Amino acid sequence: MERLWLAPTFTIVTFLVLGPLLAFTRLVDPMVGFSLVLLAVLVGVVFGIGLAGASAFATVTQKPWRPRAVRAAVVPLGVGLSALALATISHVPPIHDVSTDPGARLPFSPEVTAASLNQDAEGEERAQVEALQKSGYPDIAPVHLDLPPDQAFERAKAVAAHMPRWEVTHADASSGRIEAIATSRLFHFVDDVVIRVQADGSGSRVDLRSRSRAGPTDLGANAAHIRAYAAELRKG
């Protein structure tokens, strides 16, 4: 009988462990592994509230099964409350496409576009994405270098090649374009990155765009890619 009370806890722990493990070992798609984690959170919220209510009822009515209800509520309630707290305090906008020039996003190559489940937003949707980015990531901006375009391109390519978990897939000095893929450490989510170097007065301007291949939101990953790259680029 005790096992029935603890069934939600076993389910939550199993999904929390299996989701990242299966995705990390590439036995399942990243979205499948992440969905298991989300399912664990959902189970935590539903059963946490239900078992907490049952515990309160058992306390008031002095039911003999109160200790079992309390023990069963600990993990679900902890997971559910933690997830709700993170969602409440998070200021990450629900977007998956971030650019240093939101109004004129750099295009990806046809091969990258075909491999991505997320396609470019148009019309009102695009305007909404731009507004969310400007409010959520006001610091995202082009990088200006006091170098001629050819030298700036070589620096940009070298920095991209040394970024952790980045792989440069294309570099064309004539157009100043660099493309790369960034893979997350745990779930192996793939984000596409495109970089453009162009003349800007006596120096150069470097623009970036980073977009997730899957998922309605990136939890701030694409903005983090751009910030990390820009910081390394400015170091020289």
PDB file of C-alpha atoms in Angstrom:
ATOM      1  CA  MET A   1       0.000   0.000   0.000  1.00  0.00           C
ATOM      2  CA  GLU A   2       2.893   2.353   0.798  1.00  0.00           C
ATOM      3  CA  ARG A   3       4.145   1.942  -2.781  1.00  0.00           C
ATOM      4  CA  LEU A   4       0.883   3.349  -4.119  1.00  0.00           C
ATOM      5  CA  TRP A   5       1.365   6.493  -2.068  1.00  0.00           C
ATOM      6  CA  LEU A   6       4.928   6.880  -3.339  1.00  0.00           C
ATOM      7  CA  ALA A   7       4.126   6.111  -6.990  1.00  0.00           C
ATOM      8  CA  PRO A   8       4.161   9.821  -8.028  1.00  0.00           C
ATOM      9  CA  THR A   9       7.601  10.223  -6.431  1.00  0.00           C
ATOM     10  CA  PHE A  10       8.972   7.207  -8.296  1.00  0.00           C
ATOM     11  CA  THR A  11       7.513   8.557 -11.545  1.00  0.00           C
ATOM     12  CA  ILE A  12       8.972  12.030 -11.058  1.00  0.00           C
ATOM     13  CA  VAL A  13      12.451  10.799 -10.155  1.00  0.00           C
ATOM     14  CA  THR A  14      12.445   8.324 -13.047  1.00  0.00           C
ATOM     15  CA  PHE A  15      11.518  10.991 -15.614  1.00  0.00           C
ATOM     16  CA  LEU A  16      13.974  13.516 -14.160  1.00  0.00           C
ATOM     17  CA  VAL A  17      16.801  10.994 -14.504  1.00  0.00           C
ATOM     18  CA  LEU A  18      15.809   9.300 -17.754  1.00  0.00           C
ATOM     19  CA  GLY A  19      15.077  12.486 -19.718  1.00  0.00           C
ATOM     20  CA  PRO A  20      18.567  14.027 -19.526  1.00  0.00           C
ATOM     21  CA  LEU A  21      20.302  10.613 -19.580  1.00  0.00           C
ATOM     22  CA  LEU A  22      18.583   9.391 -22.755  1.00  0.00           C
ATOM     23  CA  ALA A  23      19.136  12.727 -24.507  1.00  0.00           C
ATOM     24  CA  PHE A  24      22.771  12.961 -23.400  1.00  0.00           C
ATOM     25  CA  THR A  25      23.529   9.462 -24.720  1.00  0.00           C
ATOM     26  CA  ARG A  26      21.623  10.354 -27.929  1.00  0.00           C
ATOM     27  CA  LEU A  27      19.221   7.433 -27.483  1.00  0.00           C
ATOM     28  CA  VAL A  28      16.302   9.810 -27.970  1.00  0.00           C
ATOM     29  CA  ASP A  29      15.757  13.161 -29.648  1.00  0.00           C
ATOM     30  CA  PRO A  30      16.612  16.190 -27.444  1.00  0.00           C
ATOM     31  CA  MET A  31      12.966  17.286 -27.407  1.00  0.00           C
ATOM     32  CA  VAL A  32      11.873  13.831 -26.225  1.00  0.00           C
ATOM     33  CA  GLY A  33      14.339  13.919 -23.333  1.00  0.00           C
ATOM     34  CA  PHE A  34      13.331  17.472 -22.415  1.00  0.00           C
ATOM     35  CA  SER A  35       9.643  16.523 -22.634  1.00  0.00           C
ATOM     36  CA  LEU A  36      10.220  13.831 -20.002  1.00  0.00           C
ATOM     37  CA  VAL A  37      11.581  16.496 -17.663  1.00  0.00           C
ATOM     38  CA  LEU A  38       8.560  18.703 -18.350  1.00  0.00           C
ATOM     39  CA  LEU A  39       6.290  15.726 -17.689  1.00  0.00           C
ATOM     40  CA  ALA A  40       8.031  15.180 -14.350  1.00  0.00           C
ATOM     41  CA  VAL A  41       7.353  18.821 -13.468  1.00  0.00           C
ATOM     42  CA  LEU A  42       3.705  18.496 -14.493  1.00  0.00           C
ATOM     43  CA  VAL A  43       3.291  15.368 -12.358  1.00  0.00           C
ATOM     44  CA  GLY A  44       4.956  17.233  -9.498  1.00  0.00           C
ATOM     45  CA  VAL A  45       2.571  20.175  -9.749  1.00  0.00           C
ATOM     46  CA  VAL A  46      -0.596  18.063 -10.014  1.00  0.00           C
ATOM     47  CA  PHE A  47       0.233  15.468  -7.375  1.00  0.00           C
ATOM     48  CA  GLY A  48       1.996  17.978  -5.140  1.00  0.00           C
ATOM     49  CA  ILE A  49      -1.141  20.052  -4.845  1.00  0.00           C
ATOM     50  CA  GLY A  50      -3.347  16.982  -4.497  1.00  0.00           C
ATOM     51  CA  LEU A  51      -1.225  15.277  -1.850  1.00  0.00           C
ATOM     52  CA  ALA A  52      -0.721  18.504   0.070  1.00  0.00           C
ATOM     53  CA  GLY A  53      -4.487  18.889   0.190  1.00  0.00           C
ATOM     54  CA  ALA A  54      -4.876  15.278   1.298  1.00  0.00           C
ATOM     55  CA  SER A  55      -2.286  15.833   4.048  1.00  0.00           C
ATOM     56  CA  ALA A  56      -4.130  18.901   5.287  1.00  0.00           C
ATOM     57  CA  PHE A  57      -7.447  17.026   5.265  1.00  0.00           C
ATOM     58  CA  ALA A  58      -5.905  14.075   7.135  1.00  0.00           C
ATOM     59  CA  THR A  59      -4.424  16.428   9.733  1.00  0.00           C
ATOM     60  CA  VAL A  60      -7.741  18.155  10.397  1.00  0.00           C
ATOM     61  CA  THR A  61      -9.731  14.909  10.517  1.00  0.00           C
ATOM     62  CA  GLN A  62      -6.944  12.945  12.282  1.00  0.00           C
ATOM     63  CA  LYS A  63      -6.893  10.193   9.683  1.00  0.00           C
ATOM     64  CA  PRO A  64      -4.433   7.341  10.329  1.00  0.00           C
ATOM     65  CA  TRP A  65      -2.958   7.619   6.811  1.00  0.00           C
ATOM     66  CA  ARG A  66      -1.729  11.194   7.368  1.00  0.00           C
ATOM     67  CA  PRO A  67       2.002  10.217   7.682  1.00  0.00           C
ATOM     68  CA  ARG A  68       1.872   8.394   4.359  1.00  0.00           C
ATOM     69  CA  ALA A  69       0.243  11.373   2.661  1.00  0.00           C
ATOM     70  CA  VAL A  70       2.873  13.753   4.052  1.00  0.00           C
ATOM     71  CA  ARG A  71       5.771  11.536   2.919  1.00  0.00           C
ATOM     72  CA  ALA A  72       4.219  11.129  -0.514  1.00  0.00           C
ATOM     73  CA  ALA A  73       3.757  14.905  -0.927  1.00  0.00           C
ATOM     74  CA  VAL A  74       7.375  15.931  -0.215  1.00  0.00           C
ATOM     75  CA  VAL A  75       8.998  15.265  -3.611  1.00  0.00           C
ATOM     76  CA  PRO A  76       6.048  16.228  -5.876  1.00  0.00           C
ATOM     77  CA  LEU A  77       5.463  19.422  -3.928  1.00  0.00           C
ATOM     78  CA  GLY A  78       9.179  20.273  -3.938  1.00  0.00           C
ATOM     79  CA  VAL A  79       9.493  19.778  -7.708  1.00  0.00           C
ATOM     80  CA  GLY A  80       6.260  21.616  -8.459  1.00  0.00           C
ATOM     81  CA  LEU A  81       7.018  24.620  -6.236  1.00  0.00           C
ATOM     82  CA  SER A  82      10.579  24.870  -7.584  1.00  0.00           C
ATOM     83  CA  ALA A  83       9.341  24.902 -11.174  1.00  0.00           C
ATOM     84  CA  LEU A  84       6.674  27.495 -10.404  1.00  0.00           C
ATOM     85  CA  ALA A  85       9.226  29.677  -8.589  1.00  0.00           C
ATOM     86  CA  LEU A  86      11.646  29.539 -11.525  1.00  0.00           C
ATOM     87  CA  ALA A  87       8.871  30.381 -13.978  1.00  0.00           C
ATOM     88  CA  THR A  88       7.816  33.338 -11.826  1.00  0.00           C
ATOM     89  CA  ILE A  89      11.263  34.916 -11.416  1.00  0.00           C
ATOM     90  CA  SER A  90      12.516  34.174 -14.935  1.00  0.00           C
ATOM     91  CA  HIS A  91      12.794  37.199 -17.218  1.00  0.00           C
ATOM     92  CA  VAL A  92      13.760  35.194 -20.317  1.00  0.00           C
ATOM     93  CA  PRO A  93      11.428  36.058 -23.223  1.00  0.00           C
ATOM     94  CA  PRO A  94       9.672  33.081 -24.865  1.00  0.00           C
ATOM     95  CA  ILE A  95      11.564  33.270 -28.171  1.00  0.00           C
ATOM     96  CA  HIS A  96      14.073  31.037 -29.973  1.00  0.00           C
ATOM     97  CA  ASP A  97      15.635  33.510 -32.426  1.00  0.00           C
ATOM     98  CA  VAL A  98      17.990  36.311 -31.337  1.00  0.00           C
ATOM     99  CA  SER A  99      19.865  38.778 -33.534  1.00  0.00           C
ATOM    100  CA  THR A 100      22.103  41.810 -33.132  1.00  0.00           C
ATOM    101  CA  ASP A 101      19.947  43.436 -35.822  1.00  0.00           C
ATOM    102  CA  PRO A 102      16.344  42.319 -35.137  1.00  0.00           C
ATOM    103  CA  GLY A 103      14.912  44.427 -37.935  1.00  0.00           C
ATOM    104  CA  ALA A 104      17.121  42.838 -40.607  1.00  0.00           C
ATOM    105  CA  ARG A 105      17.988  39.355 -39.420  1.00  0.00           C
ATOM    106  CA  LEU A 106      20.825  37.640 -41.248  1.00  0.00           C
ATOM    107  CA  PRO A 107      19.543  34.824 -43.473  1.00  0.00           C
ATOM    108  CA  PHE A 108      20.715  31.251 -42.994  1.00  0.00           C
ATOM    109  CA  SER A 109      21.891  29.073 -45.849  1.00  0.00           C
ATOM    110  CA  PRO A 110      19.203  26.884 -47.486  1.00  0.00           C
ATOM    111  CA  GLU A 111      20.731  23.760 -45.923  1.00  0.00           C
ATOM    112  CA  VAL A 112      20.428  25.183 -42.414  1.00  0.00           C
ATOM    113  CA  THR A 113      16.889  26.397 -43.043  1.00  0.00           C
ATOM    114  CA  ALA A 114      15.848  22.956 -44.291  1.00  0.00           C
ATOM    115  CA  ALA A 115      17.305  21.259 -41.185  1.00  0.00           C
ATOM    116  CA  SER A 116      15.464  23.513 -38.742  1.00  0.00           C
ATOM    117  CA  LEU A 117      11.950  22.939 -37.449  1.00  0.00           C
ATOM    118  CA  ASN A 118      11.772  26.625 -36.548  1.00  0.00           C
ATOM    119  CA  GLN A 119      11.255  28.860 -39.563  1.00  0.00           C
ATOM    120  CA  ASP A 120      11.538  32.625 -39.873  1.00  0.00           C
ATOM    121  CA  ALA A 121       8.653  34.567 -38.389  1.00  0.00           C
ATOM    122  CA  GLU A 122       6.717  36.874 -40.685  1.00  0.00           C
ATOM    123  CA  GLY A 123       4.385  39.841 -40.298  1.00  0.00           C
ATOM    124  CA  GLU A 124       2.876  40.367 -36.862  1.00  0.00           C
ATOM    125  CA  GLU A 125       4.703  37.344 -35.451  1.00  0.00           C
ATOM    126  CA  ARG A 126       8.061  38.801 -36.468  1.00  0.00           C
ATOM    127  CA  ALA A 127       7.187  42.181 -34.964  1.00  0.00           C
ATOM    128  CA  GLN A 128       6.248  40.435 -31.728  1.00  0.00           C
ATOM    129  CA  VAL A 129       9.566  38.542 -31.654  1.00  0.00           C
ATOM    130  CA  GLU A 130      11.477  41.788 -32.230  1.00  0.00           C
ATOM    131  CA  ALA A 131       9.585  43.513 -29.416  1.00  0.00           C
ATOM    132  CA  LEU A 132      10.218  40.619 -27.021  1.00  0.00           C
ATOM    133  CA  GLN A 133      13.913  40.609 -27.845  1.00  0.00           C
ATOM    134  CA  LYS A 134      14.297  44.353 -27.359  1.00  0.00           C
ATOM    135  CA  SER A 135      12.588  44.215 -23.973  1.00  0.00           C
ATOM    136  CA  GLY A 136      14.237  41.001 -22.816  1.00  0.00           C
ATOM    137  CA  TYR A 137      17.740  41.460 -24.246  1.00  0.00           C
ATOM    138  CA  PRO A 138      18.366  45.219 -24.585  1.00  0.00           C
ATOM    139  CA  ASP A 139      22.134  44.633 -24.452  1.00  0.00           C
ATOM    140  CA  ILE A 140      22.295  42.523 -27.623  1.00  0.00           C
ATOM    141  CA  ALA A 141      24.003  44.707 -30.248  1.00  0.00           C
ATOM    142  CA  PRO A 142      26.535  44.517 -33.092  1.00  0.00           C
ATOM    143  CA  VAL A 143      30.242  44.383 -32.257  1.00  0.00           C
ATOM    144  CA  HIS A 144      32.425  47.159 -33.672  1.00  0.00           C
ATOM    145  CA  LEU A 145      36.115  46.432 -34.241  1.00  0.00           C
ATOM    146  CA  ASP A 146      38.925  48.850 -35.079  1.00  0.00           C
ATOM    147  CA  LEU A 147      40.134  46.516 -37.798  1.00  0.00           C
ATOM    148  CA  PRO A 148      39.731  46.406 -41.577  1.00  0.00           C
ATOM    149  CA  PRO A 149      37.141  43.851 -42.739  1.00  0.00           C
ATOM    150  CA  ASP A 150      39.668  41.205 -43.816  1.00  0.00           C
ATOM    151  CA  GLN A 151      41.408  41.182 -40.432  1.00  0.00           C
ATOM    152  CA  ALA A 152      38.111  41.389 -38.584  1.00  0.00           C
ATOM    153  CA  PHE A 153      36.842  38.376 -40.552  1.00  0.00           C
ATOM    154  CA  GLU A 154      39.883  36.289 -39.610  1.00  0.00           C
ATOM    155  CA  ARG A 155      39.436  37.193 -35.949  1.00  0.00           C
ATOM    156  CA  ALA A 156      35.714  36.443 -36.103  1.00  0.00           C
ATOM    157  CA  LYS A 157      36.379  33.038 -37.678  1.00  0.00           C
ATOM    158  CA  ALA A 158      39.101  32.158 -35.159  1.00  0.00           C
ATOM    159  CA  VAL A 159      36.881  33.102 -32.207  1.00  0.00           C
ATOM    160  CA  ALA A 160      33.986  31.033 -33.580  1.00  0.00           C
ATOM    161  CA  ALA A 161      36.287  28.029 -34.028  1.00  0.00           C
ATOM    162  CA  HIS A 162      37.345  28.190 -30.381  1.00  0.00           C
ATOM    163  CA  MET A 163      33.918  28.711 -28.813  1.00  0.00           C
ATOM    164  CA  PRO A 164      32.993  25.770 -26.528  1.00  0.00           C
ATOM    165  CA  ARG A 165      30.730  23.230 -28.273  1.00  0.00           C
ATOM    166  CA  TRP A 166      30.656  25.278 -31.486  1.00  0.00           C
ATOM    167  CA  GLU A 167      31.481  23.840 -34.892  1.00  0.00           C
ATOM    168  CA  VAL A 168      32.180  26.176 -37.813  1.00  0.00           C
ATOM    169  CA  THR A 169      30.422  24.761 -40.876  1.00  0.00           C
ATOM    170  CA  HIS A 170      31.014  27.539 -43.393  1.00  0.00           C
ATOM    171  CA  ALA A 171      33.311  30.554 -43.772  1.00  0.00           C
ATOM    172  CA  ASP A 172      33.474  32.813 -46.830  1.00  0.00           C
ATOM    173  CA  ALA A 173      35.840  35.773 -46.673  1.00  0.00           C
ATOM    174  CA  SER A 174      34.435  37.345 -49.856  1.00  0.00           C
ATOM    175  CA  SER A 175      30.967  37.771 -48.320  1.00  0.00           C
ATOM    176  CA  GLY A 176      32.187  38.069 -44.734  1.00  0.00           C
ATOM    177  CA  ARG A 177      29.853  35.253 -43.648  1.00  0.00           C
ATOM    178  CA  ILE A 178      30.509  32.524 -41.108  1.00  0.00           C
ATOM    179  CA  GLU A 179      28.070  29.803 -40.079  1.00  0.00           C
ATOM    180  CA  ALA A 180      28.344  27.486 -37.095  1.00  0.00           C
ATOM    181  CA  ILE A 181      26.287  25.141 -34.970  1.00  0.00           C
ATOM    182  CA  ALA A 182      26.243  25.310 -31.173  1.00  0.00           C
ATOM    183  CA  THR A 183      25.297  22.141 -29.302  1.00  0.00           C
ATOM    184  CA  SER A 184      24.132  22.180 -25.684  1.00  0.00           C
ATOM    185  CA  ARG A 185      26.079  20.083 -23.210  1.00  0.00           C
ATOM    186  CA  LEU A 186      23.327  17.974 -21.634  1.00  0.00           C
ATOM    187  CA  PHE A 187      20.407  17.561 -24.027  1.00  0.00           C
ATOM    188  CA  HIS A 188      22.402  18.172 -27.239  1.00  0.00           C
ATOM    189  CA  PHE A 189      20.011  20.815 -28.509  1.00  0.00           C
ATOM    190  CA  VAL A 190      21.358  22.374 -31.715  1.00  0.00           C
ATOM    191  CA  ASP A 191      21.334  26.123 -32.354  1.00  0.00           C
ATOM    192  CA  ASP A 192      22.397  27.624 -35.680  1.00  0.00           C
ATOM    193  CA  VAL A 193      24.631  30.694 -35.673  1.00  0.00           C
ATOM    194  CA  VAL A 194      25.373  33.012 -38.587  1.00  0.00           C
ATOM    195  CA  ILE A 195      27.954  35.798 -38.423  1.00  0.00           C
ATOM    196  CA  ARG A 196      28.576  38.637 -40.871  1.00  0.00           C
ATOM    197  CA  VAL A 197      31.579  40.963 -40.991  1.00  0.00           C
ATOM    198  CA  GLN A 198      31.321  44.155 -43.023  1.00  0.00           C
ATOM    199  CA  ALA A 199      33.077  47.490 -43.335  1.00  0.00           C
ATOM    200  CA  ASP A 200      31.960  50.205 -40.924  1.00  0.00           C
ATOM    201  CA  GLY A 201      33.755  53.503 -41.408  1.00  0.00           C
ATOM    202  CA  SER A 202      37.445  52.965 -40.690  1.00  0.00           C
ATOM    203  CA  GLY A 203      36.724  49.680 -38.923  1.00  0.00           C
ATOM    204  CA  SER A 204      34.319  46.762 -39.121  1.00  0.00           C
ATOM    205  CA  ARG A 205      30.911  45.778 -37.822  1.00  0.00           C
ATOM    206  CA  VAL A 206      30.139  42.202 -36.785  1.00  0.00           C
ATOM    207  CA  ASP A 207      26.509  41.057 -36.666  1.00  0.00           C
ATOM    208  CA  LEU A 208      25.283  37.725 -35.302  1.00  0.00           C
ATOM    209  CA  ARG A 209      22.118  35.722 -35.310  1.00  0.00           C
ATOM    210  CA  SER A 210      21.441  32.569 -33.297  1.00  0.00           C
ATOM    211  CA  ARG A 211      18.321  30.435 -33.700  1.00  0.00           C
ATOM    212  CA  SER A 212      17.267  27.131 -32.135  1.00  0.00           C
ATOM    213  CA  ARG A 213      16.378  24.300 -34.508  1.00  0.00           C
ATOM    214  CA  ALA A 214      13.574  23.007 -32.286  1.00  0.00           C
ATOM    215  CA  GLY A 215      11.398  24.194 -29.439  1.00  0.00           C
ATOM    216  CA  PRO A 216       9.146  27.216 -28.959  1.00  0.00           C
ATOM    217  CA  THR A 217      11.618  28.839 -26.544  1.00  0.00           C
ATOM    218  CA  ASP A 218      15.356  28.615 -25.951  1.00  0.00           C
ATOM    219  CA  LEU A 219      15.482  29.443 -22.200  1.00  0.00           C
ATOM    220  CA  GLY A 220      17.978  32.210 -22.996  1.00  0.00           C
ATOM    221  CA  ALA A 221      20.490  29.983 -24.841  1.00  0.00           C
ATOM    222  CA  ASN A 222      20.713  32.024 -28.059  1.00  0.00           C
ATOM    223  CA  ALA A 223      21.269  35.309 -26.264  1.00  0.00           C
ATOM    224  CA  ALA A 224      23.966  33.556 -24.223  1.00  0.00           C
ATOM    225  CA  HIS A 225      25.679  32.418 -27.443  1.00  0.00           C
ATOM    226  CA  ILE A 226      25.786  35.970 -28.779  1.00  0.00           C
ATOM    227  CA  ARG A 227      26.963  37.481 -25.489  1.00  0.00           C
ATOM    228  CA  ALA A 228      29.726  34.905 -25.035  1.00  0.00           C
ATOM    229  CA  TYR A 229      30.927  35.273 -28.625  1.00  0.00           C
ATOM    230  CA  ALA A 230      30.845  39.080 -28.515  1.00  0.00           C
ATOM    231  CA  ALA A 231      32.827  39.092 -25.271  1.00  0.00           C
ATOM    232  CA  GLU A 232      35.537  36.876 -26.774  1.00  0.00           C
ATOM    233  CA  LEU A 233      35.622  38.903 -29.967  1.00  0.00           C
ATOM    234  CA  ARG A 234      36.178  42.161 -28.086  1.00  0.00           C
ATOM    235  CA  LYS A 235      39.120  40.661 -26.159  1.00  0.00           C
ATOM    236  CA  GLY A 236      41.163  40.582 -29.319  1.00  0.00           C
TER     237      GLY A 236
END
